[in-house]
Amino acid sequence: MRIGKKIKAVAVATLALLLAGCSCAGKNVYFSTGLSKNEVFKINGSPCKLSESMLFLTTEKNLYENSYGNEIWKKNIADMTFEEYVKNNVKSELAEMKTMTLLAKEKKIKLTEDEQQKTRQIAEKYYNGLSQREIEYMDIKQDTVEDVYHQYFLAKKVYSELTKEVNPEISDADAKIIKVQSIYAKTYVINHEGQRIEYTEEEKVRVKSDMEDLMEEINNGGDFTTIAANHTDAGQVEYQFGKGEMIAEFETAAFGMTVGQVSGIIDTPDGYYIIKCLSDYMEAETQVHKQQMIQEAKDKAFMEIYNPFIGDLTSEFNDELWDSIKFSDMNDIKVSNFYELME
C-alpha cells in the first residue's frame, strides 16, 4: 500500500508470520499479556502503541467508507469479515514500518535535518486538522504523529539506501515486449480430481490434423482473428509479453517473427499453436518493462538483506487489545488524509 510497494508482497507476508503466532524456524513468536495496556505489539522490544495504530486504522476505515459506504463492513473475505481483513493489513503495515526502522538502526541510516523538518511540518498539518473528539479518541499527541511520519520516511529511505548501488544494465532486447495472436489446440484434459490426463497418440494426430486444416484456411486468405476466435482452446486470442513469460516453444517462435508473419504449427508439451505477430517491438511497453526489471533486481538485492534480518527477530502481540478495536466505535472519526500527506 504505502510503505515499500516494492517489497510488500514478500516482506509483509513474512512479517505477518511474526505477528500471527506461527512457529517459524529462526523466530521466537509469542503472545503476551506482559505488554502495557496501550501497546499493540513489540518487535525486538520496539513497541507499537495503540495511538500509532489508530492513525492507520481510522484512515483505512474512512477511506473504504468514502469509496464504498459503511455497508462494506458487512462483507466477508474468505473466512473473515472485511473489518478483520483491513485490520490484518494494518497490522502488517505497522510491523513492516517498525521492522524497517530497526533495520535502519542496524545499518546506521538516518533522516537528514531537512527530512526531519519535513516530517515535523507534515505532522503539524495533520494534527492541526484533527477535531478535539478525534484527538481524544485516538489518544494522540503531535509528537506521536511526528514520530510515525519519521518512521515512515525512514522506512522508505532504508530501501533506497540499500539498493542505490543496484543499477543493472538491461537492453531493449532483454526487455522487449511483443504482441501476437494465437490459435491453441490442447492435447490433454484435467479430470475431476485435478489430474492432468494426456491425449492418446491417436487423439493428438486428430488434433494436429485439425490445426493443419486451419493453417490451410489461413494460407488461403482466411482472417486470422476470426479463425482464432472460433477455434482456440485458450481463454483469449491476443497476448503481449516479454521473455520468460510463455511456454518455451511458443516464446522462441514468437520472438523470431516479424510483423504480419504467421508461424507454422508449433508443437509444445501442452498442445499445438499457430501464431500471428502483431508487433515485434512495443516501444512504450518495452521501456516500462525495462524499469520493472530494474525494480525486480533492486527488490531481490534488498530481500537478500531483509530476509536474514527478520529471521532473527522476536515479537509479542496483544491479541486482546487488538480485538477490542471496533470500526463501529469510529463513526464520528472522519479524518482520512494520513496517507495523503505522507505521499
XYZ file of C-alpha atoms in Angstrom:
343
model
C 0.000 0.000 0.000
C 2.092 2.947 1.255
C 5.487 1.841 2.501
C 7.659 -0.230 0.256
C 5.288 -1.149 -2.534
C 8.470 -2.588 -3.986
C 8.867 -5.274 -1.331
C 5.442 -5.582 0.229
C 4.344 -8.875 -1.330
C 7.242 -10.758 0.249
C 8.073 -8.612 3.243
C 4.582 -8.234 4.643
C 3.824 -11.911 4.118
C 6.881 -12.740 6.184
C 6.109 -10.144 8.824
C 2.561 -11.438 9.070
C 4.060 -14.686 10.338
C 5.892 -12.739 13.010
C 2.604 -11.478 14.377
C 0.369 -14.437 13.639
C 1.638 -16.799 16.277
C 3.256 -19.210 13.811
C 6.199 -21.345 14.842
C 8.748 -20.381 12.222
C 12.348 -21.518 12.185
C 14.664 -18.810 13.430
C 11.924 -16.731 15.029
C 10.607 -16.517 18.570
C 6.933 -15.700 18.268
C 4.631 -15.483 21.224
C 1.569 -13.729 22.554
C 1.928 -11.690 25.674
C -0.122 -10.228 28.467
C 3.052 -8.523 29.685
C 2.755 -5.655 27.229
C 1.479 -2.413 28.676
C -2.221 -1.737 28.188
C -1.614 0.650 25.274
C 0.953 -1.455 23.383
C -0.353 -3.488 20.452
C 2.871 -5.402 19.810
C 6.624 -5.364 20.155
C 9.233 -6.455 17.649
C 12.619 -6.998 19.251
C 11.410 -4.922 22.166
C 10.370 -1.981 19.937
C 6.715 -1.232 20.760
C 3.850 -0.180 18.540
C 1.412 1.793 20.649
C -2.335 1.878 20.216
C -2.238 5.583 19.330
C 0.135 4.827 16.438
C -2.185 2.089 15.204
C -5.134 4.473 15.310
C -3.507 6.778 12.768
C -3.641 3.927 10.263
C -6.885 2.283 11.332
C -9.028 5.428 11.296
C -7.656 6.385 7.897
C -8.262 2.933 6.413
C -11.768 2.794 7.817
C -12.718 6.176 6.393
C -11.063 5.648 3.013
C -13.073 2.460 2.491
C -16.295 4.064 3.674
C -15.739 7.102 1.450
C -15.461 4.772 -1.539
C -17.942 2.004 -0.705
C -20.148 3.201 2.153
C -20.352 1.733 5.630
C -22.131 -1.377 4.333
C -18.697 -2.638 3.297
C -18.086 -3.928 6.823
C -20.895 -6.462 6.418
C -18.969 -8.198 3.650
C -16.769 -11.236 4.185
C -13.464 -12.229 2.603
C -12.798 -15.948 2.799
C -13.157 -16.892 6.469
C -13.034 -13.391 7.961
C -15.028 -10.196 7.992
C -13.885 -7.313 5.836
C -13.095 -5.389 9.015
C -10.777 -8.183 10.162
C -9.185 -8.215 6.716
C -8.450 -4.471 6.843
C -7.153 -4.702 10.398
C -4.799 -7.520 9.394
C -3.449 -5.350 6.578
C -2.854 -2.509 9.009
C -1.102 -4.877 11.424
C 1.253 -5.930 8.630
C 1.787 -2.313 7.600
C 2.764 -1.359 11.137
C 5.021 -4.392 11.526
C 6.789 -3.537 8.300
C 7.348 0.052 9.380
C 8.696 -0.980 12.779
C 10.969 -3.607 11.278
C 12.349 -1.221 8.685
C 13.213 1.276 11.414
C 15.074 -1.471 13.280
C 16.958 -2.263 10.090
C 17.749 1.437 9.677
C 19.276 1.451 13.142
C 21.422 -1.573 12.362
C 22.596 -0.054 9.069
C 23.079 3.401 10.651
C 20.660 5.055 8.223
C 19.122 8.307 9.438
C 16.998 11.136 8.115
C 18.776 14.383 7.316
C 17.824 17.560 9.153
C 15.830 18.681 6.097
C 13.986 15.365 6.035
C 13.237 15.619 9.734
C 11.921 19.128 9.235
C 9.580 17.797 6.564
C 8.185 15.202 8.974
C 7.593 17.902 11.577
C 5.715 20.075 9.089
C 3.547 17.202 7.872
C 2.798 16.086 11.436
C 1.781 19.609 12.414
C -0.537 19.892 9.408
C -2.176 16.553 10.176
C -2.540 17.206 13.895
C -3.966 20.702 13.409
C -6.625 19.204 11.142
C -7.953 16.905 13.869
C -11.061 17.688 15.865
C -10.919 17.557 19.641
C -13.040 14.416 19.536
C -10.564 12.750 17.148
C -7.610 13.699 19.326
C -9.307 12.273 22.399
C -10.490 9.075 20.672
C -7.075 8.279 19.213
C -5.365 9.460 22.410
C -2.887 11.147 20.106
C -0.326 13.880 20.575
C 1.525 15.834 17.932
C 4.874 14.303 18.840
C 3.397 10.811 18.303
C 2.200 11.828 14.848
C 5.644 13.253 14.111
C 7.311 10.053 15.268
C 5.144 7.905 12.989
C 5.825 10.090 9.968
C 9.515 9.924 10.862
C 9.365 6.127 10.899
C 7.515 6.075 7.590
C 10.054 8.220 5.746
C 12.922 6.365 7.388
C 11.465 3.054 6.165
C 11.398 4.379 2.610
C 14.946 5.667 2.950
C 16.215 2.276 4.140
C 15.101 0.696 0.883
C 16.562 3.423 -1.322
C 19.875 3.492 0.542
C 20.353 -0.266 0.495
C 19.537 -0.547 -3.215
C 21.105 2.633 -4.625
C 24.113 0.739 -5.989
C 21.919 -1.785 -7.795
C 21.718 -0.492 -11.360
C 21.639 -3.436 -13.763
C 22.156 -2.741 -17.452
C 19.139 -4.137 -19.267
C 18.984 -3.869 -23.039
C 15.882 -3.278 -25.115
C 16.367 -6.795 -26.488
C 16.188 -8.244 -22.962
C 13.165 -6.163 -22.030
C 11.353 -6.326 -25.377
C 7.581 -6.695 -25.314
C 5.812 -8.138 -28.344
C 2.162 -8.684 -29.262
C 0.731 -11.744 -31.004
C -2.489 -13.554 -31.715
C -2.619 -17.312 -31.451
C -4.749 -20.366 -32.039
C -4.293 -23.097 -29.446
C -5.347 -26.732 -29.531
C -4.670 -28.568 -26.295
C -3.566 -32.189 -26.055
C -4.620 -33.003 -22.508
C -7.572 -32.738 -20.138
C -7.871 -32.108 -16.409
C -10.112 -34.659 -14.721
C -12.500 -34.017 -11.829
C -9.691 -34.780 -9.331
C -7.470 -32.111 -10.846
C -5.162 -34.595 -12.539
C -3.727 -33.932 -15.981
C -4.528 -36.692 -18.484
C -2.601 -36.662 -21.764
C -4.384 -37.380 -25.031
C -3.589 -40.671 -26.726
C -1.318 -40.589 -29.754
C -4.354 -41.117 -31.992
C -6.111 -38.138 -30.393
C -3.019 -35.974 -30.854
C -2.861 -36.905 -34.528
C -6.504 -35.874 -34.926
C -5.895 -32.533 -33.151
C -2.868 -31.783 -35.319
C -4.830 -32.647 -38.436
C -7.480 -30.115 -37.422
C -4.747 -27.488 -36.932
C -3.377 -28.283 -40.382
C -6.837 -27.586 -41.824
C -6.872 -24.206 -40.037
C -3.370 -23.495 -41.313
C -4.532 -24.130 -44.861
C -7.537 -21.845 -44.376
C -5.236 -19.041 -43.130
C -2.823 -19.544 -46.024
C -5.749 -19.255 -48.419
C -6.585 -15.787 -47.099
C -8.808 -16.576 -44.119
C -8.993 -13.889 -41.419
C -6.691 -14.990 -38.611
C -8.590 -13.146 -35.862
C -11.922 -14.710 -36.817
C -10.474 -18.192 -37.201
C -8.648 -17.898 -33.870
C -11.746 -16.664 -32.017
C -13.772 -19.610 -33.319
C -11.233 -22.383 -32.836
C -8.818 -21.682 -29.964
C -8.918 -23.701 -26.753
C -7.423 -20.769 -24.844
C -9.400 -18.146 -22.957
C -8.076 -15.377 -25.207
C -6.592 -14.829 -28.626
C -4.304 -11.823 -28.184
C -1.250 -11.648 -25.921
C 1.536 -9.174 -25.206
C 4.503 -10.433 -23.236
C 8.238 -10.384 -22.619
C 10.823 -13.119 -22.477
C 10.340 -15.829 -19.887
C 6.576 -15.391 -19.643
C 5.280 -18.024 -22.075
C 5.918 -21.698 -22.712
C 9.389 -22.068 -24.251
C 8.456 -23.357 -27.730
C 5.774 -20.686 -28.130
C 8.112 -17.940 -26.994
C 11.021 -18.988 -29.217
C 8.792 -18.939 -32.275
C 7.075 -15.651 -31.374
C 10.293 -13.723 -30.740
C 11.668 -14.859 -34.091
C 8.776 -13.412 -36.082
C 8.194 -10.093 -37.838
C 5.020 -8.035 -38.051
C 2.273 -9.779 -40.017
C 4.095 -13.098 -40.166
C 2.186 -16.297 -39.382
C 4.047 -19.250 -37.922
C 3.692 -22.854 -38.833
C 2.174 -25.314 -36.377
C 4.193 -25.201 -33.143
C 4.377 -28.407 -31.110
C 4.590 -27.901 -27.321
C 4.076 -30.166 -24.271
C 0.660 -28.534 -23.801
C -0.566 -28.803 -27.381
C -0.311 -27.092 -30.731
C -0.168 -23.389 -31.576
C -0.369 -21.172 -34.640
C 0.882 -17.631 -34.051
C 0.474 -14.348 -35.897
C 2.811 -11.483 -34.973
C 1.036 -8.138 -34.485
C 4.065 -6.231 -33.163
C 7.668 -7.394 -32.878
C 8.608 -4.431 -30.659
C 6.225 -2.405 -28.496
C 8.366 0.592 -27.627
C 6.432 2.164 -24.728
C 5.673 -1.202 -23.136
C 9.307 -2.270 -23.528
C 10.544 0.783 -21.644
C 8.042 0.142 -18.842
C 9.151 -3.491 -18.715
C 12.788 -2.406 -18.523
C 12.035 -0.313 -15.438
C 10.142 -3.237 -13.920
C 13.146 -5.491 -14.471
C 15.439 -2.948 -12.822
C 12.994 -2.736 -9.916
C 12.929 -6.523 -9.601
C 16.728 -6.548 -9.396
C 16.590 -3.950 -6.609
C 13.906 -5.935 -4.795
C 15.991 -9.090 -4.980
C 19.047 -7.301 -3.610
C 17.024 -5.777 -0.791
C 15.386 -9.046 0.208
C 18.800 -10.699 0.446
C 19.465 -8.268 3.305
C 15.941 -8.069 4.690
C 15.017 -11.754 4.996
C 18.010 -12.750 7.154
C 17.369 -9.688 9.305
C 13.745 -10.522 10.098
C 14.663 -14.170 10.593
C 16.315 -13.252 13.893
C 13.552 -11.010 15.227
C 11.290 -11.772 18.172
C 7.771 -10.475 18.581
C 4.909 -10.359 21.049
C 1.347 -9.350 20.297
C -1.505 -8.057 22.448
C -4.381 -10.017 20.958
C -6.927 -8.786 23.487
C -6.187 -5.107 22.855
C -6.238 -5.529 19.068
C -9.556 -7.385 19.103
C -11.107 -4.652 21.229
C -10.711 -2.107 18.395
C -14.027 -1.801 16.553
C -14.728 0.332 13.499
C -18.255 0.858 14.795
C -16.720 2.963 17.588
C -15.218 5.327 14.996
C -18.387 6.615 13.339
C -17.690 10.234 14.278
C -13.969 9.984 13.390
C -13.746 11.365 9.842
C -10.038 12.073 9.304
C -8.663 10.281 6.219
C -5.661 12.247 4.961
C -2.891 10.475 6.882
C -1.554 8.658 3.788
C -2.216 11.601 1.503
C 0.158 13.792 3.500
C 2.823 11.068 3.500
C 2.795 10.896 -0.268
